[in-house]
Amino acid sequence: MWWIRHSAVIGLTWFEIALLPAELAAGGRATGEFPLAGIIADVRRSLTATRVTPTGMTRADYLATAEGVVSYFRHFQAPDGRILDPFARREVQYSTPCYAWAAAALVDSGRRPDLVESAASALTAALLELADGKPADGHGDFFTFPVMLAYESLRGHVAPARRKRWEELLRAVRPERAYRDLLTAKKTAVHNWNVVAIAGEFMRGQDGFTDNSFVERYLGAQEPYFTPAGMYRDPNVPMAYDQFPRHFLAAMLARGYHGGHRAWLEETLERAAWTSLLIQSPVGELPTGGRSAQHQWNEAMQCVTCEIWSARKSRAGDATAAAAFKRAAHLALRSVRRWIRPSGELWIVKNRFDPAVRHGFESYSFHSQYNLLAASMLATAWLFADDTTAEGPAPADVGGYVIQLPEFHKVIANAGGLYAEIDTGADPHYNSTGLIRVHRAGVEPLIGPTDGAAIKDLPLAIGIAWREGDRWQPLAGLGQPRPPPTKVTLQSAAPVLVRFSIRYATECPAAADVIENYALTPHQLHVAVAVEGATDRLQVRFPALAFDGERATRITTEGAVATVEL
């Protein structure tokens, strides 16, 4: 449950948000200075003074979650081993190799030995496509990483002749035929697809099926895409495709990459791991924003990154960090598990509509490939997880900071587990400018709200609108490609209270400058908005969830208070 109180006067509007747990509702490159180093030092001190209730998650829960997905899609396996989408009724993208790896992990763990033939059949099908240079939907870049993990897990469970055939096919893979995201005379840039291929080729090289020339060449090409905070900039800087390539690179380091790029890669991924820890929401979610947001694989890949870094910190003797990364992994897993369907697989996006209607899907989202991508990521998290490290508090639990991500036009603040995400220059195809997310542990994240709407559809974020002539102009509608210049000013930051302001230079005649003043406590978010300009009328706009595909909210108003319950 939550409530909003607002009023407006000339040039000034203010509103308060309080998120109440259900039980209370009745009453550039990563070189140079690391910009978040000081915040991390402060947060580490807060971590040592905080206690949290463990999630109860263990390493086995990764496979338990993946098992539901594998068991469901086993019914959609063709006689030749390929996995067919139950709605598209064809093989989609990398469904088959992801199924092969998730099923192979279940076999090799001893949890599901009965899946050995199904997993092996899927692996053979994926390898044939990869070696022939004809992967499903041209997504071969995504095949090799899960294929190698499946091969390593299954090679001891099959007959020598079958293993030999797999090894022949692995030697036959040619990157120039199998992959699409490659440098050519006409194509001078590579992006996240190429990173997945790098990780796959590294593993193929580790097992003796190729050399390291592809890995070394393309890691060099990828280095400029990282920011000083270690984040990866894919086109239009979507939040999901920051961590997506990084979790593959983290797996390479964990498996012993010692090539010519190790030094900058270690430093970059160390920074990035901490950045990811700071910007995770207290319900375990990746920040929203840009394409592929709100998919369950966003959280599944966090499990991989955080388990790898937890183990890394444990080996280094940094118990506080190891425990924080462990908890972050478990918070992400708990988020994924909220979306298990009665049939065992996942709703692939964060709503409960029938997947047949594709509500909230991207054009490239399918029930098969994004379920199985998440399952394969959970299998990878299981592979690297170490249950000897117990959970401790994570930054998402304690807060006390404001994170500025200028390259991603995001500001994220957290005070004692009350979390706010602001988009200062939204991608109009996916988001709106302004306060787009409010989360609190123990509160249903969908009613936070958890996101707004796309500018192209309806500019809608928590924020104000003003009169420009005969129309209302919302701050939410001022996004890319010409977002208003912004200035973020930090006033104070502690777990009990965070204060900061954001000034938008809108250049609109009636509201030349909009200043949002934020104050977060563990229980309430208060925003005071001042407008400098000629406007004499203001609105406060607030996106409220009506229906999640299964449950309708109850929205009531009384005076200046609106209440949304789910």
XYZ file of C-alpha atoms in Angstrom:
566
model
C 0.000 0.000 0.000
C 1.124 3.554 -0.535
C -0.261 7.050 -0.508
C 0.479 10.352 -2.203
C -0.315 13.769 -0.789
C 0.041 16.762 -3.063
C -0.877 20.411 -3.404
C 0.048 23.121 -5.852
C 0.626 26.846 -5.601
C 1.957 29.289 -8.132
C 5.494 28.230 -8.954
C 5.631 25.483 -6.366
C 4.219 22.017 -5.947
C 5.055 19.352 -3.428
C 4.135 15.775 -2.861
C 5.045 12.999 -0.452
C 5.268 9.269 -1.036
C 5.258 6.669 1.701
C 5.527 2.973 0.900
C 4.013 0.781 3.588
C 4.638 -2.966 3.963
C 1.418 -4.978 3.794
C 1.412 -5.625 7.518
C 1.497 -1.855 8.175
C -0.909 -0.818 5.425
C -3.914 -1.098 7.649
C -2.615 1.673 9.870
C 33.917 6.359 -20.989
C 36.334 3.765 -20.021
C 37.044 2.505 -16.559
C 40.363 4.321 -16.237
C 41.313 7.201 -14.013
C 39.444 7.981 -10.824
C 36.551 5.724 -9.833
C 33.681 8.200 -9.294
C 31.884 6.005 -6.752
C 34.894 5.143 -4.579
C 33.945 7.523 -1.771
C 30.349 6.317 -1.691
C 31.513 2.705 -1.495
C 33.795 3.491 1.445
C 30.881 5.099 3.303
C 28.520 2.245 2.468
C 31.009 -0.359 3.663
C 31.029 1.304 7.073
C 27.225 1.169 7.149
C 27.226 -2.504 6.182
C 29.286 -3.465 9.211
C 26.784 -1.733 11.533
C 23.621 -3.287 10.071
C 21.816 -6.592 10.583
C 19.342 -8.124 8.143
C 17.010 -11.103 8.097
C 18.429 -13.709 5.674
C 16.420 -14.510 2.556
C 16.734 -18.249 3.205
C 17.919 -18.819 -0.365
C 20.663 -21.369 -1.085
C 22.648 -22.587 -4.062
C 20.081 -25.335 -4.647
C 17.367 -22.744 -5.271
C 19.018 -21.708 -8.524
C 18.548 -25.193 -9.927
C 15.107 -25.573 -8.379
C 13.977 -22.484 -10.284
C 15.662 -23.540 -13.517
C 14.150 -27.007 -13.186
C 10.622 -25.660 -13.494
C 11.540 -23.949 -16.756
C 13.327 -26.990 -18.177
C 10.523 -29.359 -17.208
C 7.983 -27.137 -18.953
C 9.963 -26.758 -22.191
C 10.864 -30.425 -22.349
C 7.316 -30.839 -23.657
C 8.208 -28.579 -26.593
C 11.342 -30.428 -27.713
C 11.280 -31.558 -31.336
C 12.501 -35.065 -32.274
C 15.787 -33.572 -33.515
C 16.440 -31.907 -30.133
C 15.462 -28.323 -30.931
C 13.203 -26.418 -28.529
C 10.108 -24.917 -30.146
C 8.278 -21.888 -28.821
C 4.761 -22.877 -27.682
C 3.224 -19.746 -29.232
C 5.460 -18.974 -32.231
C 5.593 -22.732 -32.958
C 9.176 -22.596 -34.186
C 12.684 -22.537 -32.768
C 13.441 -19.023 -31.545
C 16.939 -17.575 -31.271
C 19.057 -19.306 -28.587
C 16.334 -21.342 -26.887
C 17.953 -24.679 -27.741
C 21.510 -24.049 -26.427
C 20.137 -22.393 -23.281
C 17.892 -25.397 -22.697
C 20.885 -27.696 -23.253
C 22.945 -25.932 -20.565
C 20.156 -25.625 -17.985
C 19.178 -29.275 -18.467
C 22.837 -30.365 -18.398
C 23.332 -28.608 -15.049
C 20.356 -30.516 -13.663
C 21.891 -33.761 -14.924
C 25.422 -33.102 -13.706
C 24.218 -31.961 -10.285
C 22.466 -35.296 -9.813
C 19.143 -33.530 -9.460
C 17.638 -34.799 -12.737
C 19.622 -37.672 -14.283
C 16.557 -38.540 -16.358
C 17.186 -35.431 -18.484
C 20.477 -36.659 -19.934
C 19.049 -37.693 -23.310
C 16.971 -34.540 -23.632
C 19.939 -32.318 -22.765
C 22.291 -34.236 -25.066
C 19.829 -34.068 -27.945
C 19.476 -30.305 -27.529
C 23.257 -29.904 -27.405
C 23.695 -31.867 -30.631
C 21.042 -29.758 -32.362
C 22.657 -26.501 -31.239
C 26.137 -27.649 -32.266
C 24.956 -28.680 -35.722
C 23.442 -25.244 -36.281
C 26.545 -23.491 -34.970
C 29.028 -25.544 -36.989
C 26.923 -25.161 -40.148
C 26.758 -21.402 -39.682
C 22.958 -21.541 -39.597
C 21.924 -20.814 -35.996
C 18.254 -20.084 -35.334
C 17.328 -16.507 -36.260
C 21.001 -15.714 -36.858
C 21.739 -15.616 -33.130
C 24.882 -17.730 -33.167
C 26.773 -15.176 -31.073
C 24.678 -16.382 -28.107
C 25.160 -20.119 -28.722
C 28.754 -20.910 -27.821
C 28.772 -19.927 -24.142
C 25.848 -22.182 -23.090
C 26.963 -24.848 -25.559
C 30.390 -25.066 -23.913
C 28.906 -25.286 -20.423
C 26.513 -27.996 -21.591
C 29.355 -29.916 -23.252
C 31.536 -29.775 -20.136
C 28.661 -30.982 -17.957
C 27.485 -33.782 -20.254
C 30.713 -35.207 -21.672
C 31.045 -37.592 -18.737
C 27.434 -38.769 -19.009
C 27.322 -39.921 -22.653
C 28.913 -42.593 -24.812
C 32.421 -41.865 -26.190
C 31.110 -41.748 -29.757
C 28.641 -38.986 -28.926
C 31.271 -36.988 -27.078
C 33.633 -37.367 -30.039
C 30.954 -36.058 -32.394
C 30.409 -33.019 -30.193
C 34.131 -32.306 -30.185
C 34.281 -32.561 -33.983
C 31.485 -30.011 -34.228
C 33.140 -27.691 -31.704
C 36.335 -27.702 -33.770
C 34.301 -26.944 -36.893
C 32.851 -23.678 -35.568
C 34.030 -20.692 -37.621
C 33.302 -17.291 -36.062
C 32.951 -15.580 -39.431
C 30.105 -17.957 -40.301
C 28.574 -18.499 -36.890
C 28.473 -14.927 -35.529
C 26.925 -11.660 -36.736
C 28.427 -8.980 -34.484
C 31.869 -8.787 -36.079
C 34.132 -6.040 -37.362
C 34.272 -5.739 -41.145
C 35.276 -3.129 -43.695
C 31.742 -1.745 -43.528
C 30.960 -2.474 -39.868
C 33.298 -0.587 -37.580
C 31.620 -1.138 -34.204
C 30.590 -4.134 -32.117
C 28.207 -4.281 -29.184
C 26.812 -6.663 -26.569
C 26.316 -9.633 -28.908
C 30.041 -9.685 -29.558
C 30.848 -9.923 -25.837
C 28.761 -13.093 -25.581
C 30.716 -14.538 -28.497
C 34.013 -13.538 -26.832
C 33.086 -15.518 -23.716
C 32.080 -18.511 -25.801
C 35.285 -18.429 -27.824
C 37.328 -18.138 -24.635
C 35.742 -21.328 -23.332
C 36.175 -23.057 -26.676
C 39.849 -22.135 -26.450
C 40.145 -23.364 -22.861
C 38.969 -26.791 -23.960
C 41.378 -26.907 -26.911
C 38.996 -26.297 -29.817
C 40.461 -22.971 -31.009
C 43.128 -20.388 -30.186
C 42.724 -17.083 -28.358
C 43.040 -14.710 -31.332
C 39.311 -13.886 -31.494
C 39.186 -13.198 -27.753
C 42.202 -10.894 -27.733
C 41.166 -8.964 -30.828
C 37.633 -8.277 -29.735
C 38.324 -7.547 -26.075
C 40.456 -4.680 -27.323
C 37.573 -3.462 -29.462
C 35.204 -3.603 -26.477
C 37.305 -1.657 -23.954
C 36.137 1.846 -25.026
C 32.488 1.024 -24.311
C 32.995 1.034 -20.523
C 32.400 4.079 -18.335
C 34.605 5.146 -15.396
C 32.084 3.362 -13.143
C 32.638 0.165 -15.133
C 29.266 0.178 -16.888
C 28.853 -1.013 -20.474
C 27.312 1.386 -22.981
C 25.238 -0.415 -25.583
C 23.433 1.769 -28.165
C 20.916 4.078 -26.431
C 22.369 2.957 -23.064
C 19.678 0.532 -21.832
C 20.214 -0.524 -18.235
C 19.753 -4.236 -18.961
C 22.537 -4.274 -21.547
C 25.033 -2.820 -19.130
C 25.190 -5.903 -16.931
C 24.307 -8.394 -19.668
C 27.741 -8.343 -21.355
C 29.529 -7.855 -18.050
C 28.246 -11.063 -16.513
C 29.808 -13.036 -19.371
C 33.137 -11.269 -18.860
C 32.915 -11.962 -15.128
C 32.538 -15.655 -15.930
C 35.679 -15.467 -18.066
C 37.660 -14.014 -15.175
C 36.251 -16.624 -12.813
C 37.385 -19.354 -15.206
C 40.920 -17.999 -15.303
C 41.287 -15.579 -18.195
C 44.930 -14.404 -18.151
C 45.253 -12.786 -21.565
C 46.576 -9.394 -22.523
C 43.468 -7.553 -21.395
C 43.268 -8.978 -17.890
C 44.460 -5.860 -16.038
C 41.871 -3.424 -17.369
C 39.172 -6.099 -17.359
C 39.720 -6.853 -13.662
C 39.658 -3.173 -12.728
C 36.600 -2.475 -14.883
C 34.580 -5.401 -13.588
C 35.534 -4.663 -9.975
C 34.162 -1.155 -10.343
C 31.122 -2.402 -12.205
C 30.305 -5.047 -9.609
C 30.188 -2.409 -6.883
C 28.172 -0.073 -9.091
C 25.643 -2.847 -9.679
C 25.472 -3.500 -5.948
C 24.696 0.159 -5.260
C 21.971 0.526 -7.881
C 20.103 -2.716 -7.132
C 16.665 -2.057 -5.670
C 15.795 -3.436 -2.203
C 13.466 -5.986 -3.824
C 16.384 -7.301 -5.881
C 15.547 -5.696 -9.202
C 17.882 -4.226 -11.786
C 17.190 -0.538 -12.476
C 14.581 0.011 -15.152
C 15.245 1.975 -18.331
C 15.564 1.296 -22.044
C 15.044 -1.834 -24.038
C 14.633 -5.259 -22.397
C 13.792 -3.775 -18.988
C 11.328 -5.621 -16.746
C 12.364 -9.083 -18.016
C 13.163 -11.787 -15.458
C 16.558 -12.431 -17.015
C 17.574 -8.959 -15.758
C 17.576 -10.361 -12.230
C 18.868 -13.818 -13.226
C 22.060 -12.306 -14.613
C 22.509 -10.335 -11.385
C 22.661 -13.711 -9.652
C 25.619 -14.673 -11.848
C 27.570 -11.448 -11.366
C 26.984 -11.330 -7.628
C 27.785 -15.008 -6.988
C 31.031 -14.675 -8.916
C 31.988 -11.546 -6.998
C 30.933 -13.008 -3.670
C 33.262 -15.950 -4.229
C 35.999 -13.614 -5.424
C 35.735 -11.441 -2.316
C 35.628 -14.482 -0.076
C 38.897 -15.750 -1.549
C 40.407 -12.302 -0.988
C 39.393 -12.378 2.682
C 36.876 -9.531 2.354
C 34.037 -11.060 4.365
C 31.857 -7.929 4.397
C 31.868 -7.606 0.618
C 31.446 -11.352 0.094
C 28.355 -11.353 2.302
C 26.922 -8.266 0.574
C 27.320 -9.765 -2.888
C 25.837 -13.042 -1.645
C 22.758 -11.239 -0.362
C 22.406 -9.239 -3.585
C 22.423 -12.513 -5.533
C 19.727 -13.946 -3.279
C 17.597 -10.791 -3.469
C 17.713 -11.082 -7.255
C 16.823 -14.778 -7.119
C 13.914 -14.056 -4.811
C 12.690 -11.501 -7.336
C 12.810 -14.080 -10.136
C 10.923 -16.613 -8.055
C 8.031 -14.183 -7.565
C 7.240 -14.736 -11.244
C 6.997 -18.539 -11.418
C 3.855 -19.576 -13.262
C 1.645 -22.456 -12.048
C 3.052 -24.516 -14.941
C 6.601 -24.133 -13.573
C 8.148 -21.716 -16.050
C 8.282 -17.918 -15.668
C 6.240 -14.988 -16.787
C 9.112 -13.532 -18.813
C 8.154 -9.910 -18.044
C 6.874 -8.446 -14.808
C 3.144 -8.833 -15.328
C 0.793 -11.793 -15.089
C -0.983 -11.553 -18.415
C -1.317 -14.707 -20.491
C 1.972 -14.931 -22.440
C -0.045 -15.587 -25.590
C -1.108 -11.916 -25.668
C 2.539 -10.694 -25.395
C 1.615 -7.789 -23.111
C 4.755 -5.859 -22.218
C 6.908 -7.949 -24.579
C 9.548 -6.486 -26.849
C 9.206 -7.392 -30.526
C 12.028 -9.892 -29.950
C 10.658 -11.320 -26.673
C 9.373 -14.883 -26.784
C 8.143 -17.197 -24.071
C 10.793 -19.774 -24.952
C 14.046 -17.886 -25.424
C 13.639 -15.515 -22.487
C 12.491 -18.256 -20.124
C 15.423 -20.414 -21.140
C 17.913 -17.542 -21.076
C 16.899 -16.914 -17.459
C 17.142 -20.633 -16.658
C 20.608 -20.861 -18.217
C 21.743 -17.840 -16.188
C 20.465 -19.446 -13.000
C 22.402 -22.591 -13.903
C 25.517 -20.441 -14.309
C 24.889 -18.793 -10.935
C 24.618 -22.269 -9.402
C 27.914 -23.223 -11.029
C 29.792 -20.382 -9.335
C 27.852 -20.167 -6.055
C 29.429 -21.129 -2.732
C 27.083 -21.763 0.180
C 29.881 -21.428 2.731
C 29.478 -17.648 2.465
C 26.511 -16.422 4.478
C 24.442 -13.370 3.647
C 25.184 -10.037 5.210
C 23.578 -6.669 4.547
C 23.772 -5.337 0.993
C 23.811 -1.670 -0.020
C 20.187 -2.022 -1.150
C 19.280 -2.736 2.486
C 21.085 0.194 4.081
C 21.206 2.985 1.502
C 22.597 6.356 2.458
C 23.678 7.475 -1.011
C 22.837 9.107 -4.326
C 24.310 7.521 -7.455
C 24.678 9.630 -10.582
C 25.022 7.755 -13.871
C 25.378 10.601 -16.384
C 26.095 8.364 -19.368
C 22.813 6.547 -18.664
C 20.884 9.734 -17.684
C 19.883 8.143 -14.378
C 19.979 9.172 -10.732
C 19.407 6.514 -8.072
C 18.957 7.243 -4.382
C 18.474 4.970 -1.383
C 17.812 5.756 2.275
C 17.534 2.776 4.590
C 16.021 0.610 1.860
C 13.645 3.187 0.368
C 14.761 3.496 -3.236
C 14.092 6.036 -5.980
C 15.160 6.032 -9.634
C 14.985 9.175 -11.762
C 15.475 9.316 -15.532
C 16.792 12.775 -16.409
C 16.586 12.348 -20.190
C 14.430 9.396 -21.149
C 14.630 7.265 -24.273
C 11.202 8.178 -25.744
C 10.632 4.653 -27.030
C 10.738 3.173 -23.514
C 10.495 5.690 -20.679
C 9.532 9.164 -19.529
C 11.687 11.800 -17.870
C 11.325 12.161 -14.122
C 10.789 9.920 -11.099
C 10.060 6.523 -12.650
C 10.552 4.049 -9.798
C 10.016 3.862 -6.038
C 10.726 0.556 -4.263
C 10.792 -0.519 -0.653
C 11.540 -3.927 0.825
C 8.379 -5.752 1.814
C 6.166 -3.732 -0.537
C 4.752 -5.022 -3.836
C 7.138 -3.363 -6.329
C 4.524 -2.961 -9.070
C 2.668 -0.263 -7.132
C 5.817 1.710 -6.301
C 5.379 2.572 -9.168
C 8.020 0.412 -10.794
C 8.087 2.323 -14.108
C 6.196 4.971 -16.056
C 5.222 4.969 -19.719
C 7.078 5.698 -22.947
C 7.075 9.299 -24.160
C 5.977 8.125 -27.605
C 2.828 6.593 -26.105
C 2.009 8.875 -23.167
C 4.605 10.897 -21.263
C 4.057 9.662 -17.737
C 6.356 9.701 -14.726
C 5.867 11.068 -11.226
C 6.290 14.795 -11.705
C 4.717 18.051 -12.754
C 3.191 19.560 -15.880
C 2.612 23.226 -16.682
C 0.643 25.264 -19.185
C 2.391 26.210 -22.411
C -0.214 28.199 -24.293
C -3.301 26.039 -24.726
C -1.661 22.724 -23.786
C -0.134 21.005 -20.789
C 3.584 20.283 -21.023
C 4.760 17.501 -18.689
C 8.357 17.304 -17.581
C 7.957 13.614 -18.422
C 7.809 14.471 -22.139
C 11.248 16.125 -22.320
C 13.511 13.275 -23.371
C 15.991 12.186 -26.000
C 17.331 13.228 -28.451
C 17.279 16.728 -26.890
C 16.812 16.258 -23.150
C 16.977 19.297 -20.905
C 20.395 19.951 -19.363
C 20.370 18.875 -15.728
C 22.377 19.569 -12.609
C 22.301 17.242 -9.605
C 23.244 18.741 -6.235
C 23.770 16.547 -3.169
C 22.870 18.125 0.172
C 23.319 15.163 2.534
C 23.518 11.389 2.415
C 23.066 8.990 5.335
C 21.013 5.814 5.795
C 18.370 7.750 7.767
C 18.093 10.734 5.408
C 19.188 11.535 1.867
C 18.674 14.997 0.363
C 19.458 16.153 -3.169
C 18.055 18.308 -5.945
C 17.812 18.058 -9.722
C 17.549 21.218 -11.824
C 16.166 20.840 -15.352
C 16.892 23.735 -17.745
C 13.846 23.089 -19.935
C 14.066 26.232 -22.116
C 10.263 26.209 -22.153
C 8.850 29.774 -22.028
C 6.443 29.117 -19.163
C 8.839 27.020 -17.063
C 12.429 27.740 -17.985
C 13.793 25.860 -14.973
C 12.256 23.054 -12.942
C 13.938 22.215 -9.639
C 13.010 18.976 -7.886
C 14.147 18.746 -4.256
C 14.210 15.169 -2.954
C 14.262 14.021 0.671
C 14.285 10.271 1.377
C 13.991 8.541 4.722
C 13.558 4.781 5.239
C 9.790 5.384 5.348
C 8.981 8.283 3.045
C 9.990 10.093 -0.126
C 9.193 13.818 -0.176
C 9.608 15.887 -3.345
C 9.270 19.676 -3.460
C 9.207 21.169 -6.937
C 9.928 24.806 -7.752
C 9.336 26.321 -11.181
C 11.070 29.414 -12.508
C 9.001 30.917 -15.302
C 5.750 32.613 -16.232
C 3.390 29.689 -15.685
C 0.429 30.249 -13.381
C -0.919 26.689 -13.389
C 0.684 23.384 -12.430
C -0.326 19.751 -12.249
C 1.142 16.816 -10.367
C 0.989 13.663 -12.488
C 1.255 10.225 -11.010
C 1.164 6.824 -12.791
C -0.879 4.326 -10.770
C -1.089 0.607 -11.534
C -4.618 -0.554 -12.410
C -4.152 -4.263 -13.251
C -1.181 -6.638 -13.309
C -2.781 -9.251 -15.548
C -4.199 -11.188 -12.626
C -5.078 -8.710 -9.876
C -6.733 -5.291 -9.972
C -5.592 -2.544 -7.651
C -7.930 -0.588 -5.402
C -7.471 3.146 -5.914
C -9.183 5.584 -3.565
C -8.910 9.307 -2.962
C -9.751 11.340 0.094
C -8.960 15.011 0.002
C -5.337 15.423 -1.024
C -4.488 11.758 -0.433
C -4.668 8.997 -3.040
C -4.204 5.371 -1.993
C -3.281 2.439 -4.242
C -3.598 -1.078 -2.816
C -2.735 -4.447 -4.342
